[in-house]
Amino acid sequence: MTAPVHPIRVLLADDETMIRAGVRLILRHADGIEVVAEAPDGRQAVALAAAHHPDVVLLDVRMPVCDGLAAIAPLLALDPAPRVVMLTTFGDDENVVRALREGAAGFLLKDEGPQELISAVRAAAAGDAVLSPGVTGAVISRMLTAGEPRGAAGAADERIARLTGREREVLAMLGEGLSNQDIGTRLGIGTGTVKTHVGAILDKTGSTSRVQAALLAHRTGLAP
């Protein structure tokens, strides 16, 4: 008998009641997704995440008491740590960049359609990066051109020197924005094997998310 597939547990944090209600309604009708808690600010989001152990946290960038940016680190410090996806508005590139540097798994524009929201939750739970197409180019460009500390390029080369040849291949494909399934198809390996390689890459390079690993691939020339 096939083991039951547990629903993806989602925590939603946004100070706007209507936004939470809309997102909740969309996810409630999606197969295999369950909203387990809601919070109006980052502080409550962290407390509720510790209590409910969500797989994915949809986190608004701008909230009172404790905003989404300040909540990322304590959320990622939980065991097990959830995947954090930022909810943002068009043109908020600077805060999105800060969130990705803190280890967020990606970002989603608040005006995305229902299917995009559902797909984003599933992608995050599967370990893939979540990047809204409308602003991805601007955000990645800003992160790549931002000033870095002296010696950062050399440090990046040292980080990828620890990788095996296959892990370098996978890292290059992360830099292209490919999902685990796409990487597996290209390399002729299973998705589970890809996840193992991605986990090893994050561990060896000290990256806290696929987005940070993708940026490392660009900085070191593995990805164009």
Short mmCIF file of N, CA and C in Angstrom, two decimals, residues 123-183:
data_model
loop_
_atom_site.label_atom_id
_atom_site.label_comp_id
_atom_site.label_asym_id
_atom_site.label_seq_id
_atom_site.Cartn_x
_atom_site.Cartn_y
_atom_site.Cartn_z
N ALA A 123 6.39 24.56 -5.12
CA ALA A 123 7.80 24.63 -5.50
C ALA A 123 8.68 24.84 -4.27
N ALA A 124 8.26 25.73 -3.38
CA ALA A 124 9.03 25.99 -2.17
C ALA A 124 9.12 24.74 -1.31
N ALA A 125 8.01 24.04 -1.15
CA ALA A 125 8.00 22.82 -0.34
C ALA A 125 8.90 21.75 -0.95
N ALA A 126 9.03 21.75 -2.28
CA ALA A 126 9.87 20.76 -2.97
C ALA A 126 11.34 21.14 -2.95
N GLY A 127 11.64 22.34 -2.41
CA GLY A 127 13.04 22.75 -2.32
C GLY A 127 13.50 23.64 -3.47
N ASP A 128 12.57 24.04 -4.34
CA ASP A 128 12.93 24.90 -5.46
C ASP A 128 12.85 26.37 -5.06
N ALA A 129 13.56 27.20 -5.81
CA ALA A 129 13.47 28.64 -5.58
C ALA A 129 12.15 29.16 -6.15
N VAL A 130 11.63 30.21 -5.55
CA VAL A 130 10.38 30.83 -6.00
C VAL A 130 10.69 32.28 -6.37
N LEU A 131 10.62 32.58 -7.65
CA LEU A 131 10.98 33.92 -8.12
C LEU A 131 9.91 34.42 -9.10
N SER A 132 9.22 35.49 -8.75
CA SER A 132 8.22 36.05 -9.65
C SER A 132 8.89 36.55 -10.93
N PRO A 133 8.45 36.08 -12.08
CA PRO A 133 9.09 36.46 -13.34
C PRO A 133 9.14 37.97 -13.58
N GLY A 134 8.11 38.70 -13.10
CA GLY A 134 8.03 40.12 -13.39
C GLY A 134 9.18 40.94 -12.86
N VAL A 135 9.82 40.50 -11.78
CA VAL A 135 10.89 41.30 -11.19
C VAL A 135 12.18 40.51 -10.97
N THR A 136 12.21 39.26 -11.39
CA THR A 136 13.39 38.43 -11.16
C THR A 136 14.65 39.04 -11.75
N GLY A 137 14.55 39.48 -13.02
CA GLY A 137 15.73 40.02 -13.70
C GLY A 137 16.32 41.21 -12.96
N ALA A 138 15.45 42.13 -12.52
CA ALA A 138 15.92 43.32 -11.83
C ALA A 138 16.56 42.98 -10.49
N VAL A 139 15.96 42.04 -9.77
CA VAL A 139 16.48 41.67 -8.46
C VAL A 139 17.82 40.97 -8.57
N ILE A 140 17.92 39.99 -9.47
CA ILE A 140 19.16 39.25 -9.63
C ILE A 140 20.27 40.20 -10.10
N SER A 141 19.93 41.10 -11.02
CA SER A 141 20.92 42.06 -11.51
C SER A 141 21.42 42.94 -10.37
N ARG A 142 20.51 43.39 -9.52
CA ARG A 142 20.90 44.24 -8.40
C ARG A 142 21.82 43.48 -7.45
N MET A 143 21.52 42.21 -7.22
CA MET A 143 22.34 41.43 -6.30
C MET A 143 23.73 41.17 -6.88
N LEU A 144 23.79 40.96 -8.18
CA LEU A 144 25.08 40.67 -8.81
C LEU A 144 25.97 41.89 -8.91
N THR A 145 25.35 43.07 -9.04
CA THR A 145 26.14 44.29 -9.22
C THR A 145 26.39 45.03 -7.92
N ALA A 146 25.77 44.56 -6.84
CA ALA A 146 25.96 45.23 -5.55
C ALA A 146 27.42 45.11 -5.12
N GLY A 147 27.90 46.13 -4.46
CA GLY A 147 29.27 46.10 -3.99
C GLY A 147 29.51 44.96 -3.02
N GLU A 148 30.65 44.28 -3.13
CA GLU A 148 30.98 43.17 -2.25
C GLU A 148 32.26 43.48 -1.49
N PRO A 149 32.45 42.87 -0.35
CA PRO A 149 33.67 43.11 0.42
C PRO A 149 34.91 42.70 -0.35
N ARG A 150 36.03 43.31 -0.03
CA ARG A 150 37.30 42.96 -0.65
C ARG A 150 37.57 41.46 -0.46
N GLY A 151 37.95 40.80 -1.52
CA GLY A 151 38.26 39.38 -1.44
C GLY A 151 37.05 38.48 -1.60
N ALA A 152 35.86 39.05 -1.86
CA ALA A 152 34.66 38.23 -1.97
C ALA A 152 34.73 37.27 -3.14
N ALA A 153 35.28 37.73 -4.27
CA ALA A 153 35.37 36.86 -5.44
C ALA A 153 36.26 35.66 -5.15
N GLY A 154 37.37 35.92 -4.51
CA GLY A 154 38.27 34.82 -4.16
C GLY A 154 37.62 33.85 -3.21
N ALA A 155 36.87 34.38 -2.24
CA ALA A 155 36.17 33.53 -1.28
C ALA A 155 35.15 32.66 -1.99
N ALA A 156 34.48 33.22 -3.02
CA ALA A 156 33.49 32.46 -3.78
C ALA A 156 34.16 31.30 -4.50
N ASP A 157 35.32 31.54 -5.10
CA ASP A 157 36.04 30.47 -5.79
C ASP A 157 36.44 29.36 -4.81
N GLU A 158 36.82 29.76 -3.61
CA GLU A 158 37.20 28.77 -2.60
C GLU A 158 35.99 27.91 -2.20
N ARG A 159 34.83 28.52 -2.15
CA ARG A 159 33.63 27.79 -1.75
C ARG A 159 33.26 26.72 -2.78
N ILE A 160 33.39 27.02 -4.07
CA ILE A 160 33.02 26.01 -5.05
C ILE A 160 34.14 25.00 -5.27
N ALA A 161 35.35 25.29 -4.77
CA ALA A 161 36.46 24.34 -4.92
C ALA A 161 36.18 23.05 -4.15
N ARG A 162 35.27 23.12 -3.17
CA ARG A 162 34.95 21.94 -2.37
C ARG A 162 33.97 21.00 -3.06
N LEU A 163 33.40 21.43 -4.17
CA LEU A 163 32.36 20.66 -4.84
C LEU A 163 32.93 19.60 -5.77
N THR A 164 32.20 18.50 -5.93
CA THR A 164 32.56 17.49 -6.92
C THR A 164 32.17 17.99 -8.30
N GLY A 165 32.61 17.28 -9.33
CA GLY A 165 32.27 17.68 -10.69
C GLY A 165 30.78 17.69 -10.93
N ARG A 166 30.05 16.68 -10.45
CA ARG A 166 28.61 16.64 -10.65
C ARG A 166 27.93 17.76 -9.88
N GLU A 167 28.43 18.06 -8.68
CA GLU A 167 27.84 19.15 -7.90
C GLU A 167 28.04 20.48 -8.60
N ARG A 168 29.16 20.65 -9.28
CA ARG A 168 29.37 21.88 -10.06
C ARG A 168 28.37 21.97 -11.20
N GLU A 169 28.09 20.83 -11.83
CA GLU A 169 27.09 20.82 -12.90
C GLU A 169 25.73 21.26 -12.37
N VAL A 170 25.36 20.71 -11.22
CA VAL A 170 24.07 21.04 -10.64
C VAL A 170 24.04 22.52 -10.23
N LEU A 171 25.14 23.01 -9.67
CA LEU A 171 25.20 24.42 -9.27
C LEU A 171 25.03 25.33 -10.48
N ALA A 172 25.66 24.98 -11.59
CA ALA A 172 25.51 25.79 -12.81
C ALA A 172 24.05 25.84 -13.25
N MET A 173 23.35 24.74 -13.11
CA MET A 173 21.94 24.70 -13.50
C MET A 173 21.06 25.46 -12.52
N LEU A 174 21.46 25.48 -11.25
CA LEU A 174 20.77 26.34 -10.30
C LEU A 174 20.90 27.79 -10.73
N GLY A 175 22.07 28.13 -11.25
CA GLY A 175 22.30 29.48 -11.74
C GLY A 175 21.43 29.82 -12.93
N GLU A 176 21.00 28.80 -13.66
CA GLU A 176 20.09 29.02 -14.79
C GLU A 176 18.64 29.12 -14.34
N GLY A 177 18.41 28.83 -13.06
CA GLY A 177 17.05 28.90 -12.54
C GLY A 177 16.24 27.63 -12.75
N LEU A 178 16.91 26.51 -13.04
CA LEU A 178 16.20 25.27 -13.30
C LEU A 178 15.67 24.65 -12.00
N SER A 179 14.54 23.97 -12.09
CA SER A 179 13.97 23.26 -10.96
C SER A 179 14.68 21.92 -10.79
N ASN A 180 14.41 21.25 -9.67
CA ASN A 180 15.01 19.93 -9.46
C ASN A 180 14.61 18.96 -10.57
N GLN A 181 13.35 19.03 -10.99
CA GLN A 181 12.88 18.14 -12.04
C GLN A 181 13.60 18.42 -13.35
N ASP A 182 13.77 19.70 -13.69
CA ASP A 182 14.46 20.05 -14.93
C ASP A 182 15.92 19.62 -14.89
N ILE A 183 16.56 19.80 -13.74
CA ILE A 183 17.95 19.38 -13.60
C ILE A 183 18.08 17.87 -13.77
#
